[in-house]
Amino acid sequence: MVELDYWHQQHAQGRIGRREFLGRAAALGAGAAVIGRMVADVEARAAETPRSGGTLRLGLAGGSTTDSLDPGTYTDSVMIDAGHALFNGLVEWRADGKPHPEIAESWEVKPGAAEWIFNIRKGVTFSNGKTLDADDVVYSLNMHRGKTKSGAAGPFKAVSDVKKLSPNQVQVTLASGDADFAYVLTDYHVLMVPDGFADWSKPVGSGGYILEKFDPGVRITAKRNPNYWKQGRAHVDAVDITVINDSSARLNALMTGQVDAINRVDPKFVRTVQKNPKFEIVRAPGGWHAVISMMHDRPPFDNHELRLALKYGIDREQVIRALFSGLATAGNDHPIPKTDPYWNSELPQIRYDADKAKFHMKKSGLTNPPLVLQCSDAAFSGAVQMAELFQQSAGKAGIRVQIKKEPADGFWDNVWLKGPFVTSYWGGRAAATQMLAVAYGPDAPWNESHFKNPRFTELLAAARAETDEAKRKPMIWEMQAILHDDGATIVPVFRDWLDGHNKNVGGHTPHGGFDMDNGYIAENAWLKS
Amino acid sequence: MLRLIAQRLGLGLLTLLAASVLIFAGTEILPGDLASAVLQNTATPESLAEMRKELGLDRPAAVRYVEWLGNAAVGDFGRSLASHRDVVEEIAPRLRNTLFLASYAALVAVPLAVALGLMAAIWQGGVYDRAVNFVTLLTISVPEYLVGYILIKYLSVHLGWFPSLANVTPDTPLVQRIGLTFLPMLTLVLVVVAHMMRMTRASVLQIMASPYIEMAFLKGLPKWRVVVRHAFPNALAPIINVIALDLAYLIVGVVIVEAVFVYPGLGQLMVDAVSKHDVPVVQACGLIFAGAFILLNLIADMAAILSNPRLRHPR
């Protein structure tokens, strides 16, 4: 049934057609009535016409008093959703998993994928009346380059030059080829502002809404931009975001009708919400994954057999049940989710197997190696519980894992990238190569597992520069296989994004990238009455 | 008596100074720093170094303490390291919210607790006394977030009388504000009322054992009159002290209630600031909380002095 739900979601997001959905569902042995209902559901949604007007009230987790409107500083839902309401990106990553034109009307990539030319849309104006042109785009891209504290500084390191070719054309040159660079530009930090703009307390953007009030960590209100250039987007008159970090308070606010939609519904309460005919859960399997990372070059983790023993020693299904009430997918020790078009479907799924774990442990030649797992809920809520489950399941295979709970404060500074055996997480990336490069690239600053494998390095560079789809796919598949076998990272689960809304909300699409339609909720959703 | 008050004030200031040292030292020894807390796992060594330099985190602690104290004395708490806004500007609306909720809860809780306590003293040992003791003990023993959730479940989800979100803004009109904050107020009242009520009852009953009370009864006065007119004024000092402590709690200890009802108060601001290492904001909040505690205790001391004729008219 989980599998069927999954294909239903894929169908709803437009990733697979109706014909393919029918085939997949039938192959799973689903009854005709169930399939028919699911198809009707998707078609009914597609047939809905957006309605204009009203105030969309969102109750969102992931806001803090320290939030700023500067796109380079965004880290979590509240600012990501507000950012997409107030500004536009160059390229938009839609629920179908593909990059679509936004401020860039079209783009062209030169062979080798190191030179990109973006044609800038004409007739877009900022909220201060200025017309958007190539200078603004160059400035907005340069905000993430050189000496900057932008969260997009990492992926932008590859950019060696940004230059204006004409008032409506910008060329981006990369140090080495990246056929997926358009995906890099869908990063939520990369938003367009006027040339020279820096006063973030009074933001000027070209987005569907104009800021009214910004009270960091409390509330953000914006009203519709009457001159918005996009047709058929930004339907409501006003957006009202209330920051609700407490999970029960968020659900209460939805159930008592004080907000229309919320993000991050606690998996334990998903069934309760679904039972109530007034509400709906929007479930999107995505790229967010939990990680237990070992250091590939540090003893005892440099021992291949030990790594295999630990990979067989974690009960992924148990973690999914205990932490996510079943609303997650088992990981296969590489970072590419099932929703990604480049997901390797032939790789056997690794499962908990105490005998195999014992076998590999014995083969490793190590007796009681020190296995101290440093964990903290700072990594993600539930990381400590996951570590405890791992300890139990590994213990049944005779592998002794010790748990060291680290203070949440300073976890990213003092433990992550420093300890040889830690819990962590990764938000998904739009492109498979991007995900592989950022966490496993040989020179990536965030290569937490110190992963180095010559074949992988070679494939990564080749796949990034390769624009021919037929040649790229086997390379990306092989990289997943290498991580699966030789990698030092255990990827137990990919979590689903779980949003909730009352049924008065339309156009709230599941998106594998991030919660609330990858932050585009204000632009895509509408109120039915 | 003036000398006594001046002495108390001086001691209060000294305590505040000691608190400022503790607050500053406390924020210094936190592991990690603002730069890493803000950037989380999107940090690169370059962006970390850039941010630390921009924030002045590379200077010695003693220099920063003296500078901070000097500025704080004239009401300048600097700028928030994370949002770059003036700390006073950031704190002011939150402090107003906190004081509003505290006063709202106090206005209900104090008269209620004193009245309940006096009645319990009058009908000591009776059914009413036992019932009120049991109920208030129950509400104080249940954790406050649970009290909050129970109130939300019944008064908000089932009955729909009051909203579960207390998301007030600075321009929310007073009447609406009273409605929005009703549930958090009720939660706080339930938490503090037992303490004050029991103290009122106990101190009144203690006085009731004195010979002059017996005299009053022998004069033929009714019990309620003896309690309210004769015993209560002499039992005031300990009651005032407990009220002051509870008022201080209403200002500094309500962060959980704020989180449950999404109320933008000072506690939530401070927790956010601590987790992001926004030191100027943490320090300013800490100083305000310390100040509130010291001030309320000072007022309680003075009120106790005023309520005691022996101290009011020293020989």
PDB file of C-alpha atoms in Angstrom, chain A residues 298-445:
ATOM      1  CA  ARG A 298      39.964   6.856  10.153  1.00  0.00           C
ATOM      2  CA  PRO A 299      40.475   3.593  11.990  1.00  0.00           C
ATOM      3  CA  PRO A 300      38.493   1.513  12.657  1.00  0.00           C
ATOM      4  CA  PHE A 301      36.159   2.856   9.976  1.00  0.00           C
ATOM      5  CA  ASP A 302      38.778   2.497   7.262  1.00  0.00           C
ATOM      6  CA  ASN A 303      38.000  -1.210   7.458  1.00  0.00           C
ATOM      7  CA  HIS A 304      35.620  -2.061   4.620  1.00  0.00           C
ATOM      8  CA  GLU A 305      34.212  -5.137   6.368  1.00  0.00           C
ATOM      9  CA  LEU A 306      33.430  -3.182   9.530  1.00  0.00           C
ATOM     10  CA  ARG A 307      31.523  -0.616   7.497  1.00  0.00           C
ATOM     11  CA  LEU A 308      29.494  -3.399   5.872  1.00  0.00           C
ATOM     12  CA  ALA A 309      28.828  -4.964   9.268  1.00  0.00           C
ATOM     13  CA  LEU A 310      27.416  -1.660  10.530  1.00  0.00           C
ATOM     14  CA  LYS A 311      25.348  -1.155   7.391  1.00  0.00           C
ATOM     15  CA  TYR A 312      23.732  -4.552   7.901  1.00  0.00           C
ATOM     16  CA  GLY A 313      23.441  -3.841  11.622  1.00  0.00           C
ATOM     17  CA  ILE A 314      20.810  -1.100  11.482  1.00  0.00           C
ATOM     18  CA  ASP A 315      17.149  -2.000  11.234  1.00  0.00           C
ATOM     19  CA  ARG A 316      15.877   0.585   8.777  1.00  0.00           C
ATOM     20  CA  GLU A 317      12.264  -0.598   8.896  1.00  0.00           C
ATOM     21  CA  GLN A 318      12.266  -0.229  12.668  1.00  0.00           C
ATOM     22  CA  VAL A 319      13.625   3.325  12.411  1.00  0.00           C
ATOM     23  CA  ILE A 320      10.914   4.160   9.878  1.00  0.00           C
ATOM     24  CA  ARG A 321       8.211   2.786  12.164  1.00  0.00           C
ATOM     25  CA  ALA A 322       9.507   4.302  15.396  1.00  0.00           C
ATOM     26  CA  LEU A 323      10.536   7.754  14.196  1.00  0.00           C
ATOM     27  CA  PHE A 324       8.314   8.410  11.221  1.00  0.00           C
ATOM     28  CA  SER A 325       5.229   6.220  11.848  1.00  0.00           C
ATOM     29  CA  GLY A 326       5.933   4.526   8.541  1.00  0.00           C
ATOM     30  CA  LEU A 327       5.920   7.767   6.551  1.00  0.00           C
ATOM     31  CA  ALA A 328       9.430   7.463   5.166  1.00  0.00           C
ATOM     32  CA  THR A 329      11.413   5.312   2.733  1.00  0.00           C
ATOM     33  CA  ALA A 330      14.363   3.077   3.561  1.00  0.00           C
ATOM     34  CA  GLY A 331      17.675   4.418   2.338  1.00  0.00           C
ATOM     35  CA  ASN A 332      20.237   2.377   0.494  1.00  0.00           C
ATOM     36  CA  ASP A 333      23.402   4.093   1.802  1.00  0.00           C
ATOM     37  CA  HIS A 334      23.612   6.604  -1.027  1.00  0.00           C
ATOM     38  CA  PRO A 335      21.954  10.044  -1.054  1.00  0.00           C
ATOM     39  CA  ILE A 336      19.765   9.714  -4.156  1.00  0.00           C
ATOM     40  CA  PRO A 337      16.039   9.397  -3.336  1.00  0.00           C
ATOM     41  CA  LYS A 338      13.597   7.219  -5.200  1.00  0.00           C
ATOM     42  CA  THR A 339      11.928  10.375  -6.499  1.00  0.00           C
ATOM     43  CA  ASP A 340      15.044  11.370  -8.432  1.00  0.00           C
ATOM     44  CA  PRO A 341      15.020  10.481 -12.143  1.00  0.00           C
ATOM     45  CA  TYR A 342      18.584   9.199 -11.712  1.00  0.00           C
ATOM     46  CA  TRP A 343      17.744   6.831  -8.845  1.00  0.00           C
ATOM     47  CA  ASN A 344      19.429   3.463  -9.406  1.00  0.00           C
ATOM     48  CA  SER A 345      16.509   1.031  -9.458  1.00  0.00           C
ATOM     49  CA  GLU A 346      18.640  -2.091  -9.895  1.00  0.00           C
ATOM     50  CA  LEU A 347      20.704  -1.736  -6.746  1.00  0.00           C
ATOM     51  CA  PRO A 348      19.577  -4.356  -4.171  1.00  0.00           C
ATOM     52  CA  GLN A 349      18.050  -2.780  -1.072  1.00  0.00           C
ATOM     53  CA  ILE A 350      20.224  -3.364   1.993  1.00  0.00           C
ATOM     54  CA  ARG A 351      18.235  -4.762   4.921  1.00  0.00           C
ATOM     55  CA  TYR A 352      18.834  -5.540   8.571  1.00  0.00           C
ATOM     56  CA  ASP A 353      20.564  -8.920   8.791  1.00  0.00           C
ATOM     57  CA  ALA A 354      22.190  -9.863  12.082  1.00  0.00           C
ATOM     58  CA  ASP A 355      23.924 -12.901  10.551  1.00  0.00           C
ATOM     59  CA  LYS A 356      25.492 -10.916   7.729  1.00  0.00           C
ATOM     60  CA  ALA A 357      26.497  -8.203  10.200  1.00  0.00           C
ATOM     61  CA  LYS A 358      28.159 -10.869  12.362  1.00  0.00           C
ATOM     62  CA  PHE A 359      29.831 -12.409   9.325  1.00  0.00           C
ATOM     63  CA  HIS A 360      31.358  -9.115   8.152  1.00  0.00           C
ATOM     64  CA  MET A 361      32.353  -8.198  11.678  1.00  0.00           C
ATOM     65  CA  LYS A 362      34.267 -11.444  11.955  1.00  0.00           C
ATOM     66  CA  LYS A 363      35.817 -10.946   8.530  1.00  0.00           C
ATOM     67  CA  SER A 364      37.009  -7.478   9.541  1.00  0.00           C
ATOM     68  CA  GLY A 365      39.406  -9.115  12.012  1.00  0.00           C
ATOM     69  CA  LEU A 366      38.559  -6.535  14.673  1.00  0.00           C
ATOM     70  CA  THR A 367      37.562  -7.485  18.183  1.00  0.00           C
ATOM     71  CA  ASN A 368      35.475  -4.935  20.035  1.00  0.00           C
ATOM     72  CA  PRO A 369      36.648  -1.885  18.117  1.00  0.00           C
ATOM     73  CA  PRO A 370      35.736   1.439  19.799  1.00  0.00           C
ATOM     74  CA  LEU A 371      32.477   2.480  18.122  1.00  0.00           C
ATOM     75  CA  VAL A 372      31.393   5.705  19.822  1.00  0.00           C
ATOM     76  CA  LEU A 373      28.488   7.269  17.991  1.00  0.00           C
ATOM     77  CA  GLN A 374      28.220  10.992  18.723  1.00  0.00           C
ATOM     78  CA  CYS A 375      24.608  12.021  18.391  1.00  0.00           C
ATOM     79  CA  SER A 376      22.348  14.952  19.129  1.00  0.00           C
ATOM     80  CA  ASP A 377      18.849  16.048  18.289  1.00  0.00           C
ATOM     81  CA  ALA A 378      20.509  19.133  16.834  1.00  0.00           C
ATOM     82  CA  ALA A 379      21.189  16.939  13.796  1.00  0.00           C
ATOM     83  CA  PHE A 380      17.468  16.316  13.466  1.00  0.00           C
ATOM     84  CA  SER A 381      14.695  15.692  15.916  1.00  0.00           C
ATOM     85  CA  GLY A 382      14.870  11.953  16.608  1.00  0.00           C
ATOM     86  CA  ALA A 383      18.580  11.490  15.929  1.00  0.00           C
ATOM     87  CA  VAL A 384      19.231  10.281  19.474  1.00  0.00           C
ATOM     88  CA  GLN A 385      16.374   7.796  19.268  1.00  0.00           C
ATOM     89  CA  MET A 386      17.717   6.554  15.943  1.00  0.00           C
ATOM     90  CA  ALA A 387      21.132   6.076  17.544  1.00  0.00           C
ATOM     91  CA  GLU A 388      19.544   4.065  20.357  1.00  0.00           C
ATOM     92  CA  LEU A 389      17.666   1.827  17.920  1.00  0.00           C
ATOM     93  CA  PHE A 390      20.924   1.312  16.026  1.00  0.00           C
ATOM     94  CA  GLN A 391      22.658   0.385  19.272  1.00  0.00           C
ATOM     95  CA  GLN A 392      20.014  -2.263  19.998  1.00  0.00           C
ATOM     96  CA  SER A 393      19.870  -3.796  16.531  1.00  0.00           C
ATOM     97  CA  ALA A 394      23.667  -3.859  16.201  1.00  0.00           C
ATOM     98  CA  GLY A 395      23.866  -5.312  19.703  1.00  0.00           C
ATOM     99  CA  LYS A 396      21.782  -8.287  18.600  1.00  0.00           C
ATOM    100  CA  ALA A 397      24.508  -8.993  16.036  1.00  0.00           C
ATOM    101  CA  GLY A 398      27.135  -8.798  18.763  1.00  0.00           C
ATOM    102  CA  ILE A 399      28.396  -5.384  17.659  1.00  0.00           C
ATOM    103  CA  ARG A 400      28.840  -3.014  20.544  1.00  0.00           C
ATOM    104  CA  VAL A 401      27.992   0.584  19.606  1.00  0.00           C
ATOM    105  CA  GLN A 402      28.365   3.169  22.356  1.00  0.00           C
ATOM    106  CA  ILE A 403      26.249   6.306  22.279  1.00  0.00           C
ATOM    107  CA  LYS A 404      27.595   9.680  23.269  1.00  0.00           C
ATOM    108  CA  LYS A 405      24.922  12.360  23.488  1.00  0.00           C
ATOM    109  CA  GLU A 406      26.384  15.704  22.516  1.00  0.00           C
ATOM    110  CA  PRO A 407      24.881  19.039  23.561  1.00  0.00           C
ATOM    111  CA  ALA A 408      22.680  20.484  20.834  1.00  0.00           C
ATOM    112  CA  ASP A 409      24.452  23.767  21.350  1.00  0.00           C
ATOM    113  CA  GLY A 410      27.504  23.928  19.158  1.00  0.00           C
ATOM    114  CA  PHE A 411      26.864  20.501  17.604  1.00  0.00           C
ATOM    115  CA  TRP A 412      27.557  21.713  14.071  1.00  0.00           C
ATOM    116  CA  ASP A 413      30.654  23.537  15.227  1.00  0.00           C
ATOM    117  CA  ASN A 414      32.269  21.046  17.581  1.00  0.00           C
ATOM    118  CA  VAL A 415      31.093  17.612  16.511  1.00  0.00           C
ATOM    119  CA  TRP A 416      30.017  17.570  12.888  1.00  0.00           C
ATOM    120  CA  LEU A 417      32.970  17.261  10.463  1.00  0.00           C
ATOM    121  CA  LYS A 418      35.199  16.597  13.486  1.00  0.00           C
ATOM    122  CA  GLY A 419      34.000  13.341  15.025  1.00  0.00           C
ATOM    123  CA  PRO A 420      34.651  10.095  13.114  1.00  0.00           C
ATOM    124  CA  PHE A 421      31.207   8.593  13.852  1.00  0.00           C
ATOM    125  CA  VAL A 422      28.296  11.040  14.042  1.00  0.00           C
ATOM    126  CA  THR A 423      24.605  11.477  13.265  1.00  0.00           C
ATOM    127  CA  SER A 424      23.724  14.111  10.716  1.00  0.00           C
ATOM    128  CA  TYR A 425      21.248  14.842   7.937  1.00  0.00           C
ATOM    129  CA  TRP A 426      21.086  16.210   4.419  1.00  0.00           C
ATOM    130  CA  GLY A 427      18.346  18.242   2.822  1.00  0.00           C
ATOM    131  CA  GLY A 428      17.818  16.951  -0.691  1.00  0.00           C
ATOM    132  CA  ARG A 429      19.366  18.664  -3.659  1.00  0.00           C
ATOM    133  CA  ALA A 430      17.586  19.325  -6.917  1.00  0.00           C
ATOM    134  CA  ALA A 431      20.089  17.427  -9.038  1.00  0.00           C
ATOM    135  CA  ALA A 432      21.628  14.045  -8.271  1.00  0.00           C
ATOM    136  CA  THR A 433      25.125  15.167  -9.260  1.00  0.00           C
ATOM    137  CA  GLN A 434      24.792  18.190  -6.982  1.00  0.00           C
ATOM    138  CA  MET A 435      23.901  15.963  -4.023  1.00  0.00           C
ATOM    139  CA  LEU A 436      26.763  13.575  -4.776  1.00  0.00           C
ATOM    140  CA  ALA A 437      29.236  16.424  -5.179  1.00  0.00           C
ATOM    141  CA  VAL A 438      28.277  18.400  -2.070  1.00  0.00           C
ATOM    142  CA  ALA A 439      28.475  15.506   0.378  1.00  0.00           C
ATOM    143  CA  TYR A 440      30.905  13.091  -1.291  1.00  0.00           C
ATOM    144  CA  GLY A 441      32.962  15.198  -3.687  1.00  0.00           C
ATOM    145  CA  PRO A 442      36.694  14.673  -3.074  1.00  0.00           C
ATOM    146  CA  ASP A 443      37.299  18.362  -2.280  1.00  0.00           C
ATOM    147  CA  ALA A 444      33.876  19.239  -0.892  1.00  0.00           C
ATOM    148  CA  PRO A 445      34.216  21.075   2.443  1.00  0.00           C
TER     149      PRO A 445
END
